Short mmCIF file of C-alpha atoms in Angstrom, two decimals:
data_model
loop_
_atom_site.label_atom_id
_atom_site.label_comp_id
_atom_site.label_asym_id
_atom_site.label_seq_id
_atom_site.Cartn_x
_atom_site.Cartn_y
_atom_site.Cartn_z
CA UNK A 1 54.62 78.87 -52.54
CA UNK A 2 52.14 78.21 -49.89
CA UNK A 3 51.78 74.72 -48.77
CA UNK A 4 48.62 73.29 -50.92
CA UNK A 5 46.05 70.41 -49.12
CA UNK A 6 43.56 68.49 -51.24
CA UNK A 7 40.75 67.50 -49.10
CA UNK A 8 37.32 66.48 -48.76
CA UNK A 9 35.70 67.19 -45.81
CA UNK A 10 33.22 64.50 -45.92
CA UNK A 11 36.09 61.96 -45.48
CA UNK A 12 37.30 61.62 -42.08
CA UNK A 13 41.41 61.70 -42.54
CA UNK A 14 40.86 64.93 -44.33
CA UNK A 15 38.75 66.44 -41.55
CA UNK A 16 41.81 65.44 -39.31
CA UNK A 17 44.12 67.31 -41.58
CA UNK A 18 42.11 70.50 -41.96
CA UNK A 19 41.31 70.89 -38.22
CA UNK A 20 45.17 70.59 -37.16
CA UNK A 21 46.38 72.87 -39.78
CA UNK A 22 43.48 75.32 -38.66
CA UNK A 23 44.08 74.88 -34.75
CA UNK A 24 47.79 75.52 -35.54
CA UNK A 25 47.68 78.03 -37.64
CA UNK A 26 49.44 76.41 -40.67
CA UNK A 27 48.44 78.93 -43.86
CA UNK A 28 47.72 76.62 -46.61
CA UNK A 29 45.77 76.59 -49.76
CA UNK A 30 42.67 74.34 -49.72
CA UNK A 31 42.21 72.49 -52.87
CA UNK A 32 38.48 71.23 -52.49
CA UNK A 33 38.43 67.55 -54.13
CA UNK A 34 34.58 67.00 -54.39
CA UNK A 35 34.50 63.05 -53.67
CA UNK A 36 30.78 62.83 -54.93
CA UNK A 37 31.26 64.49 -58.51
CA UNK A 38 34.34 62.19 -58.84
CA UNK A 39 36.81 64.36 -58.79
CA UNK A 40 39.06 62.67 -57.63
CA UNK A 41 39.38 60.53 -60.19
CA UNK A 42 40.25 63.12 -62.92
CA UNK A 43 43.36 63.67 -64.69
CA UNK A 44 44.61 66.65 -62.62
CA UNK A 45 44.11 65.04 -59.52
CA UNK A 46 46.31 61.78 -60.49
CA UNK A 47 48.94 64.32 -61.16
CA UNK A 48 49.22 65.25 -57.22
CA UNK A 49 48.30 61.51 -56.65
CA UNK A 50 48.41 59.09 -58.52
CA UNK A 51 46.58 56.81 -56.32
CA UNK A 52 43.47 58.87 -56.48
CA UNK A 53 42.94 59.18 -52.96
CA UNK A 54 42.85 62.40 -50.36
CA UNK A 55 44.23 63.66 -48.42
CA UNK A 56 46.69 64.74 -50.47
CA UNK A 57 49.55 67.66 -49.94
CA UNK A 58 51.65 69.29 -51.83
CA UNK A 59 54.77 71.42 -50.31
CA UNK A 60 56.17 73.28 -53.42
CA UNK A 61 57.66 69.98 -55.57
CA UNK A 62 57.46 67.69 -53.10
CA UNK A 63 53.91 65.60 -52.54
CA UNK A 64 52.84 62.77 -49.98
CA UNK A 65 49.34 61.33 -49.49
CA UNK A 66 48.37 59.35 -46.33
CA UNK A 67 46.63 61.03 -43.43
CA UNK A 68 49.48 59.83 -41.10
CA UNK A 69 52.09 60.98 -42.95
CA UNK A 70 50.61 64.19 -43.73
CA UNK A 71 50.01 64.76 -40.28
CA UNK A 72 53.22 64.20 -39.07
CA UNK A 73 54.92 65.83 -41.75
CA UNK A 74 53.09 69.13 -40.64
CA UNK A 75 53.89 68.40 -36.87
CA UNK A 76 57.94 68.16 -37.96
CA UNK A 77 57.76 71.21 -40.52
CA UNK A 78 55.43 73.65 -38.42
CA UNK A 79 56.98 72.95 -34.96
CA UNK A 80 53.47 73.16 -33.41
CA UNK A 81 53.02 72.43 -29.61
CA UNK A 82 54.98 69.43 -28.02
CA UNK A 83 51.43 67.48 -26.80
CA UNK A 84 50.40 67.18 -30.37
CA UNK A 85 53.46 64.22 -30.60
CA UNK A 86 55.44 64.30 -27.66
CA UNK A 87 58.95 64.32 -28.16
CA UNK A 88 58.97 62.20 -25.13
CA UNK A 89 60.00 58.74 -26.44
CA UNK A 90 57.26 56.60 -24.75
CA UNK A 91 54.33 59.33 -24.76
CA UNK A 92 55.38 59.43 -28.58
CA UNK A 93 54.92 55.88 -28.90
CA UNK A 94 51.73 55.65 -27.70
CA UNK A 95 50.39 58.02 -30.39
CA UNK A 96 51.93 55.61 -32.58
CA UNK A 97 50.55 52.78 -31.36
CA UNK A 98 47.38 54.36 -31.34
CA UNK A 99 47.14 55.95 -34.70
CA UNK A 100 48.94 52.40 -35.95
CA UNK A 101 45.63 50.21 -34.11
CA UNK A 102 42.83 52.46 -35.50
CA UNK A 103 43.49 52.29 -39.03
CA UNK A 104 42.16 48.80 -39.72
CA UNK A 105 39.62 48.80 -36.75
CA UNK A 106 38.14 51.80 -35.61
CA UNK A 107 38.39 53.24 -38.70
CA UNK A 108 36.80 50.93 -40.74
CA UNK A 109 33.59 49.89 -38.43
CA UNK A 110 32.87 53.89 -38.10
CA UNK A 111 32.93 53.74 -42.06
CA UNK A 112 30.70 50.53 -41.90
CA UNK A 113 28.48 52.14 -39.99
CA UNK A 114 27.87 55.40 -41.71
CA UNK A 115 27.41 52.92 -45.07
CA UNK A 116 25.09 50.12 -42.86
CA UNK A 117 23.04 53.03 -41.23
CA UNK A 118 22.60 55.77 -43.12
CA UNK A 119 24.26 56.28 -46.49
CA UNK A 120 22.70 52.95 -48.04
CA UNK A 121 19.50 53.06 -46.73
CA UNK A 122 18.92 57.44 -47.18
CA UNK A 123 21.08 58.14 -49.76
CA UNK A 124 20.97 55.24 -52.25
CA UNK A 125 17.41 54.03 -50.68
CA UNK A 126 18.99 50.03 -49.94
CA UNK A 127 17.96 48.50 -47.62
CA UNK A 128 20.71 46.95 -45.56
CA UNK A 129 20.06 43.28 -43.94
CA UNK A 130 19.61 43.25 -40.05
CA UNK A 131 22.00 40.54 -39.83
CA UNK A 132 24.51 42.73 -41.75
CA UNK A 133 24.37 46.14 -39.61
CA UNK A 134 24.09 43.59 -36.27
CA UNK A 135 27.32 42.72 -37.09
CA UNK A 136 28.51 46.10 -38.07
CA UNK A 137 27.34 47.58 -34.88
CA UNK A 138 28.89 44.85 -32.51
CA UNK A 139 32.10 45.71 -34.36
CA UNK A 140 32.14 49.08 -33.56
CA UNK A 141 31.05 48.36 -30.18
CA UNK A 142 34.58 46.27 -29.63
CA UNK A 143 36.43 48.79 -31.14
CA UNK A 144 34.81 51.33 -29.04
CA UNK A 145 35.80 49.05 -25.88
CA UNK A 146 38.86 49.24 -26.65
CA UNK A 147 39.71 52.59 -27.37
CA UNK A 148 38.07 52.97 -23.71
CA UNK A 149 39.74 50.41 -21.86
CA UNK A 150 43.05 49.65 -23.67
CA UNK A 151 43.51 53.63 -24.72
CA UNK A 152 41.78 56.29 -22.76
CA UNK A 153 41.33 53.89 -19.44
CA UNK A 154 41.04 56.46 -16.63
CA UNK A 155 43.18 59.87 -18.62
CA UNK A 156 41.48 62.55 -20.08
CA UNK A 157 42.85 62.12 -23.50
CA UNK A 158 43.59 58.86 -25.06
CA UNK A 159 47.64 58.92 -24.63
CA UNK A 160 47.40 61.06 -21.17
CA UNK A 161 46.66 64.52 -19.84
CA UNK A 162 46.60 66.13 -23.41
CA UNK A 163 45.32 66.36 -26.77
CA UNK A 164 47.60 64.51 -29.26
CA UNK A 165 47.13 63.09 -32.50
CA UNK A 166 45.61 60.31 -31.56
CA UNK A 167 42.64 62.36 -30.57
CA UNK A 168 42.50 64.08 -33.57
CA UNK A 169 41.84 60.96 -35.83
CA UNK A 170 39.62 59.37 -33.32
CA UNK A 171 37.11 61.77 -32.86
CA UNK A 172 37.13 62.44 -36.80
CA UNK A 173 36.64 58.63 -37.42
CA UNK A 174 33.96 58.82 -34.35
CA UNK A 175 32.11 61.67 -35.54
CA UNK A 176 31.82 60.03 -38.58
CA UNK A 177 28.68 58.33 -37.41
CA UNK A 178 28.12 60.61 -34.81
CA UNK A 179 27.39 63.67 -37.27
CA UNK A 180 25.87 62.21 -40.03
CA UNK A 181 23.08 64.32 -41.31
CA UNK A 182 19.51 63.26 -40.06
CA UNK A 183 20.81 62.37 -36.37
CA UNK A 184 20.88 64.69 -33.95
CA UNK A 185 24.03 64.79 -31.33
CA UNK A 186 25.01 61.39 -29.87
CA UNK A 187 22.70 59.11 -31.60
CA UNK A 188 21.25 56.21 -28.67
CA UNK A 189 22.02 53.50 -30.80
CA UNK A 190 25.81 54.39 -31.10
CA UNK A 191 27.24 52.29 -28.72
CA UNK A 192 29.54 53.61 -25.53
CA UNK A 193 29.41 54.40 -22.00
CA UNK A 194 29.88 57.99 -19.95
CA UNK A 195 33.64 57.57 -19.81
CA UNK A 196 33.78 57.89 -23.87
CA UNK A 197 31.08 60.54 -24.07
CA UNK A 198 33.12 62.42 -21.49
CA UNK A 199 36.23 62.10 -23.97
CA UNK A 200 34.20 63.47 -26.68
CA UNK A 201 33.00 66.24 -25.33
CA UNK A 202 36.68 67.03 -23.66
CA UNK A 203 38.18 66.92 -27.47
CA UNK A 204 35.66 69.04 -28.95
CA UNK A 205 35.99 71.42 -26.84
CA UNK A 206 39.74 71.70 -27.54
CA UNK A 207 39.45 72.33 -31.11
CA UNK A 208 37.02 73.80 -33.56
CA UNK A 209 33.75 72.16 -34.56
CA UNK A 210 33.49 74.17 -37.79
CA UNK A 211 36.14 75.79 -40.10
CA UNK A 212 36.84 78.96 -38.85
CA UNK B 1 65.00 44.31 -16.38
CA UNK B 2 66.01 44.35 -20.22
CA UNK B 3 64.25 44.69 -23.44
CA UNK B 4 62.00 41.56 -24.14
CA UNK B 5 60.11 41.07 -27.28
CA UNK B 6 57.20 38.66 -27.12
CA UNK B 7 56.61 37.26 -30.67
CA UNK B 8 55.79 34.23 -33.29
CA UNK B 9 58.19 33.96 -35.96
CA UNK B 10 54.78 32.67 -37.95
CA UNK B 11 53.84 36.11 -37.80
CA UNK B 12 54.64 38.94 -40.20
CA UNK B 13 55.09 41.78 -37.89
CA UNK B 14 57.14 39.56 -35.56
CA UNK B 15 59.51 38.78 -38.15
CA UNK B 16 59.77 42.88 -38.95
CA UNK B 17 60.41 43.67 -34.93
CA UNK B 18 62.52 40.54 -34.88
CA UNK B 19 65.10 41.67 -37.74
CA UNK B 20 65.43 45.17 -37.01
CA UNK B 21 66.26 44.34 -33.37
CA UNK B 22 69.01 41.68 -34.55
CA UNK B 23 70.25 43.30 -37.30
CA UNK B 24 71.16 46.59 -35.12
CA UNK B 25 72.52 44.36 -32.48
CA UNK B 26 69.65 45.43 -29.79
CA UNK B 27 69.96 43.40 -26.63
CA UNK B 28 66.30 41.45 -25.89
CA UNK B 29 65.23 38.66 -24.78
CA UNK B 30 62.68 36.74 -26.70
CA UNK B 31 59.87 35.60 -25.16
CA UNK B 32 58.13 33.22 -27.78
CA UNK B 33 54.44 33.34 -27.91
CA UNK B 34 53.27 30.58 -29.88
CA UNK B 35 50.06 31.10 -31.55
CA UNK B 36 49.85 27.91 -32.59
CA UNK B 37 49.54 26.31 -29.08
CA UNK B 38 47.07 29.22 -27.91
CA UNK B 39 49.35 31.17 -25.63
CA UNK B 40 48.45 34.16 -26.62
CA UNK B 41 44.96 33.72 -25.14
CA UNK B 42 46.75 32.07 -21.70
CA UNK B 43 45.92 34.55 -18.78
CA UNK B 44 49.46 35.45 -18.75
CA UNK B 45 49.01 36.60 -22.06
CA UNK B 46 46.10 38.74 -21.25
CA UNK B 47 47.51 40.64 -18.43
CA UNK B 48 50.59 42.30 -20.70
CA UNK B 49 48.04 43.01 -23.84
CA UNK B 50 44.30 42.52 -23.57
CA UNK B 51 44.13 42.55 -27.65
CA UNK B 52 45.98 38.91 -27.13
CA UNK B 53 47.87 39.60 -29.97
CA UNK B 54 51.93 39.33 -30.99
CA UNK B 55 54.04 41.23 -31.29
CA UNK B 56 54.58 43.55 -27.85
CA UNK B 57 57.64 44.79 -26.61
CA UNK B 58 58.16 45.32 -22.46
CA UNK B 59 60.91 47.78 -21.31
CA UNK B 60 60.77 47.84 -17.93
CA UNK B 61 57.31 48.67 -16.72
CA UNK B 62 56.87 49.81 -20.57
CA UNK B 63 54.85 47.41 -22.80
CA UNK B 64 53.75 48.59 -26.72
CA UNK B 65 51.84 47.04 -29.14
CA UNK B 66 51.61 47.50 -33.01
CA UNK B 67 54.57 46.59 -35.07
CA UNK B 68 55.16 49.98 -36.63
CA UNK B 69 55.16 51.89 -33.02
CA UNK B 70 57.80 49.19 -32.10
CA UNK B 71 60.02 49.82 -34.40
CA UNK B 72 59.80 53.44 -34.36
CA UNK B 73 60.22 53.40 -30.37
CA UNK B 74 63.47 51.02 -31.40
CA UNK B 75 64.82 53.34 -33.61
CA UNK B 76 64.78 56.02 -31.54
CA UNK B 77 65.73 54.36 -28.02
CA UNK B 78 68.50 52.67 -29.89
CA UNK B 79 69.91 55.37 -32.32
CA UNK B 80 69.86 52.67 -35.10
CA UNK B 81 71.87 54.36 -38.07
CA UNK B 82 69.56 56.88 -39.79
CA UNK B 83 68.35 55.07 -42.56
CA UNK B 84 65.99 52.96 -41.10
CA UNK B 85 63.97 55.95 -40.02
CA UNK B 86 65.66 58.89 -41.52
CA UNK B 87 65.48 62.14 -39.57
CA UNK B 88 64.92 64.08 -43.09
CA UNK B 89 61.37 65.58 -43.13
CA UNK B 90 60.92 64.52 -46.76
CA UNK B 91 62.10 61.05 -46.33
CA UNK B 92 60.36 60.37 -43.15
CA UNK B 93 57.35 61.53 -44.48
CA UNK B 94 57.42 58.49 -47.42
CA UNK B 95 58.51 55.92 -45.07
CA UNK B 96 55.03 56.74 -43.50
CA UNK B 97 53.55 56.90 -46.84
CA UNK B 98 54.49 53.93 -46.99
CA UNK B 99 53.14 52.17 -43.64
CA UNK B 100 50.16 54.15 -43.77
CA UNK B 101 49.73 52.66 -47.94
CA UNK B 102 51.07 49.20 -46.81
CA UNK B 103 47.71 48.76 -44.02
CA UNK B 104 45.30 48.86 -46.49
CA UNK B 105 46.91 47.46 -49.98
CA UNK B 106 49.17 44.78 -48.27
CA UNK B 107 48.31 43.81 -44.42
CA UNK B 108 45.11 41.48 -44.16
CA UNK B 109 45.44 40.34 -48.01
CA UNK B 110 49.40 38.40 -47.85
CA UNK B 111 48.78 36.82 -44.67
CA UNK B 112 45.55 35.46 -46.19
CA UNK B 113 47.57 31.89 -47.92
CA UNK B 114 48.64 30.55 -43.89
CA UNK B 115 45.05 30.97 -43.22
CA UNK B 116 43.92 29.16 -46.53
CA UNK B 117 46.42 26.69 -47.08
CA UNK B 118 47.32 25.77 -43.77
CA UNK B 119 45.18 27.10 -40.48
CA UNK B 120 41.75 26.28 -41.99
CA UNK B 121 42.55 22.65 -43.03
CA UNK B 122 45.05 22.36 -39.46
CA UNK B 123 41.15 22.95 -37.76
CA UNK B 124 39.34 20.97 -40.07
CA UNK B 125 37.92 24.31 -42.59
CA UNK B 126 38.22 24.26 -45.70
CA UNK B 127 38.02 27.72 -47.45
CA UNK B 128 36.30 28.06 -50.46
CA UNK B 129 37.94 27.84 -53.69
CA UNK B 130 35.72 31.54 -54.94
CA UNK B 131 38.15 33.14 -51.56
CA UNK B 132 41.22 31.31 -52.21
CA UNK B 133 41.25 32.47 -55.89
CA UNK B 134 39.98 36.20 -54.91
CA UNK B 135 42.62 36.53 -52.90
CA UNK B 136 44.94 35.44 -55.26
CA UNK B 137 43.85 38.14 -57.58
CA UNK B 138 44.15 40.69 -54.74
CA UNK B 139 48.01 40.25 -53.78
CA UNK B 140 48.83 40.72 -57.36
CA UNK B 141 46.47 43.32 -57.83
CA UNK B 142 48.82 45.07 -55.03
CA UNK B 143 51.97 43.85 -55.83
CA UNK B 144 50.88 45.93 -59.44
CA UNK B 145 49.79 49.05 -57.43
CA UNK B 146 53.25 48.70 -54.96
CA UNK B 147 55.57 48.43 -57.99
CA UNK B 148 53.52 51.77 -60.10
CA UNK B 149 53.75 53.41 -56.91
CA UNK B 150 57.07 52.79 -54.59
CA UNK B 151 59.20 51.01 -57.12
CA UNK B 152 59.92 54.19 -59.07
CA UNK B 153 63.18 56.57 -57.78
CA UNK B 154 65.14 54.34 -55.93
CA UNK B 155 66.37 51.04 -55.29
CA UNK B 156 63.91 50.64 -52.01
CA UNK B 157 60.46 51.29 -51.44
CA UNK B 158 61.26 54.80 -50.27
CA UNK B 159 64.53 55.66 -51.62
CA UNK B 160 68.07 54.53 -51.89
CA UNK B 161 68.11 53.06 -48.60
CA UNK B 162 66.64 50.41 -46.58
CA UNK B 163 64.14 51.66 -43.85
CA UNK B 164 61.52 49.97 -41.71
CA UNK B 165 59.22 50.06 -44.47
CA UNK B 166 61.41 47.51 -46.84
CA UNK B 167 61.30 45.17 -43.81
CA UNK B 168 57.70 45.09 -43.26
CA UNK B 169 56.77 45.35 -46.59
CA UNK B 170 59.49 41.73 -47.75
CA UNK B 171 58.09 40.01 -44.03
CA UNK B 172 54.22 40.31 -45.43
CA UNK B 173 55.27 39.18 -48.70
CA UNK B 174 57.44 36.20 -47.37
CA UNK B 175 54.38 34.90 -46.32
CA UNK B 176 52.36 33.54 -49.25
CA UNK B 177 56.20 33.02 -50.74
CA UNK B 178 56.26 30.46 -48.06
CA UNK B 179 53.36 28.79 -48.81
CA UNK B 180 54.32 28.51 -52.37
CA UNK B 181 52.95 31.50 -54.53
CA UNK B 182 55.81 32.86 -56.86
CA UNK B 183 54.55 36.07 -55.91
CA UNK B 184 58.34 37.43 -57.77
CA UNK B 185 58.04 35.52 -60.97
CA UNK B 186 57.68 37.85 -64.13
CA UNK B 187 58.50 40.47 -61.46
CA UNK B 188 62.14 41.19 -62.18
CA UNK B 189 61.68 44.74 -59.96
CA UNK B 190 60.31 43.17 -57.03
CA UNK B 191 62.84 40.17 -57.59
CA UNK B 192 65.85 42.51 -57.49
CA UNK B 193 64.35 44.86 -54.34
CA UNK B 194 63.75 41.30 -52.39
CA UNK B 195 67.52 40.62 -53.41
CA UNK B 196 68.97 43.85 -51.74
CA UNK B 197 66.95 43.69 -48.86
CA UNK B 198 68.01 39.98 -47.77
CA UNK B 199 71.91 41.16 -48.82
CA UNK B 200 71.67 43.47 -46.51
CA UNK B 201 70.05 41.65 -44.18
CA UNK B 202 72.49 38.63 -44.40
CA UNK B 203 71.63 35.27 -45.40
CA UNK B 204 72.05 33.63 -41.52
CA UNK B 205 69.20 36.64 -40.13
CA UNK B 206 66.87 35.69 -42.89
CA UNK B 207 67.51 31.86 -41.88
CA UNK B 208 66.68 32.50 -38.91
CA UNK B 209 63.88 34.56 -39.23
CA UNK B 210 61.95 33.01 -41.93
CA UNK B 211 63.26 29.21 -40.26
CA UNK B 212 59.69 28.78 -38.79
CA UNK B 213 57.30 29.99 -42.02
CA UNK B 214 59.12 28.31 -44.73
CA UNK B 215 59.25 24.75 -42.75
CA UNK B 216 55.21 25.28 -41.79
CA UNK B 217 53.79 23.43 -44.80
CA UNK B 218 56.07 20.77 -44.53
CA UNK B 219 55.15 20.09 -40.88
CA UNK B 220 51.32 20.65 -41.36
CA UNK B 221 51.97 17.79 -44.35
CA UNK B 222 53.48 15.39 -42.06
CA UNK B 223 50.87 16.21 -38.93
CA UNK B 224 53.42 17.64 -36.73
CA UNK B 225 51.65 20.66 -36.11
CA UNK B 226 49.80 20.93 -32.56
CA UNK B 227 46.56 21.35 -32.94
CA UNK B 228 45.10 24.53 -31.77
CA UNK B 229 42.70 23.84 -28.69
CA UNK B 230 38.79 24.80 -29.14
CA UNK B 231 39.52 28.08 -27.40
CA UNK B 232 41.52 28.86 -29.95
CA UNK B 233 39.72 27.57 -32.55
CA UNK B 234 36.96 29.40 -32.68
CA UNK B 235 38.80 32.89 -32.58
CA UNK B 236 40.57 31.45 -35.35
CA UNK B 237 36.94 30.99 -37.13
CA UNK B 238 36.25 34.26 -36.70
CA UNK B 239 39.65 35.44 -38.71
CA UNK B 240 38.48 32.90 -41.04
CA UNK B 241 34.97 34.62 -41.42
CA UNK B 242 36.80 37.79 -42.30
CA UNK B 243 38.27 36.12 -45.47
CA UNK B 244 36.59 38.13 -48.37
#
């Protein structure tokens, strides 16, 4: 039985799931899990995981949820190229400590800012307070600092010379904010200097923008 | 140049990075970083990780952050027996279940009681009663969802064996254990999981790691705990601030 994923593309883990079984050419069965009818709340879902949440995967009997986990469980089963997660003990440990770092930081001021910026105010038509999305925004400006100065520093990707992981799941949680509908391209007020743009752009180009 | 391992027992992930290195005999020296006494924001500090935060391991020229990358590099480096970080596909895959489950439903919400019960009063803040409470209701609201969801096949979180994520899972909840929530009463799962872990830890590493937690509301009672200069202070407002 093919391997089965259970995504929505709106959320950014599952975007980093679907693009690095497409780029690697991992045949799988995509299980659309609409987050905005709910549907991940229904009783069929719970049975794949109980927690409610995607990603989700399911490999014949055996399922797992967490985008980390998922992602490294398709590295390990698919054997896809080395610079995804070096087998290299300290290049591997960077990915680590970079996919480790973003999960509590970047991940949730790009998700802060979507909310702050544009889902509150054009979707559910609240108004967010100034003070509020300030605070928001300087947030994501640290954690944009550091992914340029403590991660990517002078290298082309954040853990060196290639694409890894750690790309993957940064540019999904980046792009977050980045592609929301109603902004065009690299909004101004999205904090970051050349060096980051440069990143971006190097990334994107690497893998596909749209499912293929 | 060895192995050193720059932590603070006070901390959670220290206590993780600390274990696993003792209890698989890895040679390190241990640079304490006492967060108490600011020197994690000393310039020293700074130059090995800019976050200023504990715990970091240096090996040779080598430094890494973040507890779980630590103990993944150890396990590797070290060729700690398998079942810390089993090579299996399947059961790799749930000990990052795990981790990846444990950052948002445990880390940030058991650490929470220090802050409360002893930080905020050491610096003269007290946190509201409406937080305290909230948060009170939010560690057992997890400790529900961790025992419906790892406590099921098995007699650890991930299977029959202990792995990296028993040890940072027991080191987070040691933490509001030491300030005096009985986070294991009425829990007789959880009690008997916390049981095998510290057997198989050994009673003298657990001593020794949890020495400096468990004897940290006894010293902030008696004022021998140094108190944090403004520097310090005000990052420790900010952490504070984050206190839903």
């Amino acid at each position: 039985m093919v391997l089965e994923l259970y995504l929505d593309l709106l959320s950014q883990p599952c975007r980093a799931i679907y693009i690095f079984a497409k780029k690697n050419g991992i045949p799988f069965q995509m299980h659309t899990v609409d987050l905005r009818k709910g549907e991940h709340l229904s009783d069929a879902f719970a049975q794949v995981n109980p927690v409610k949440k995607v990603p989700a995967m399911k490999d014949n009997d055996f399922t797992l949820s967490e985008s980390v986990a998922i992602l490294l469980y398709l590295t390990h089963k698919y054997k896809v190229p080395d610079h995804w997660y070096p087998q290299d003990l300290q290049a591997r440990a960077r990915v680590d400590e970079y996919l480790a770092w973003q999960h509590t930081t970047l991940r949730r001021s790009c998700l802060r800012a979507l909310w702050h910026k544009v889902m509150f105010p054009v979707f559910l038509g609240e108004q967010v307070p100034s003070e509020t999305l300030a605070a928001t925004l300087a947030e994501l400006d640290v954690n944009l600092r550091v992914l340029e100065d403590k991660f990517l520093q002078d290298k082309a990707f954040l853990v060196g010379p290639h694409i890894s992981l750690a790309d993957l799941v940064a540019i999904t949680e980046v792009m977050h904010v980045v592609a929301a509908p109603s902004l065009k391209g690299i909004p101004s007020w999205l904090p970051g200097t050349i060096e980051l743009r440069q990143w971006w752009e190097r990334s994107s180009s690497v893998r596909p923008m749209r499912s293929s | 140049m060895g192995l050193k391992l720059y932590l603070d027992l006070l901390s959670q992930p220290c206590r993780a990075v600390y274990i696993f290195a003792k209890k698989n005999g890895i040679p390190f020296q241990l640079h304490t970083v006492d967060l108490l006494k600011g020197q994690h924001v000393s310039e020293q500090f700074l130059q090995l990780n800019c976050q200023r935060k504990v715990p970091v391991l240096k090996d040779g020229n080598f430094v890494l952050t973040e507890s779980s990358a630590i103990l993944i590099y150890l396990s590797s480096k070290y060729q700690v027996a398998d079942h810390w970080y089993p090579a299996d596909l399947q059961a790799r895959a749930r000990v990052h279940e795990y981790l990846g489950w444990h950052t948002d439903n445990i880390r940030g919400i058991f650490g929470v009681p220090l802050w409360t019960k002893v930080l905020g009063p050491l610096i003269g803040t007290q946190i509201p009663e409406e937080k305290v409470e909230r948060n009170r209701k939010n560690m057992f609201e997890s400790l529900q969802r961790l025992e419906e969801k790892f406590f099921g096949d098995g007699t650890f979180l991930t299977g029959y064996q202990v792995t990296v994520a028993d040890l940072m899972c027991l080191e987070e909840l040691m933490q509001p254990v030491a300030l005096g929530y009985n986070l294991f009463e009425g829990r007789p799962q959880l009690t008997a999981w916390r049981a095998r872990v510290e057997e198989f830890l050994g009673a003298n590493l657990c001593q020794q790691a949890h020495g400096r937690i468990l004897s940290i509301q006894e010293q902030a009672a008696k004022n021998t705990l140094p108190v944090p200069y403004p520097e310090v202070q005000s990052r420790m407002m900010l952490r504070i601030a984050r206190i839903p």
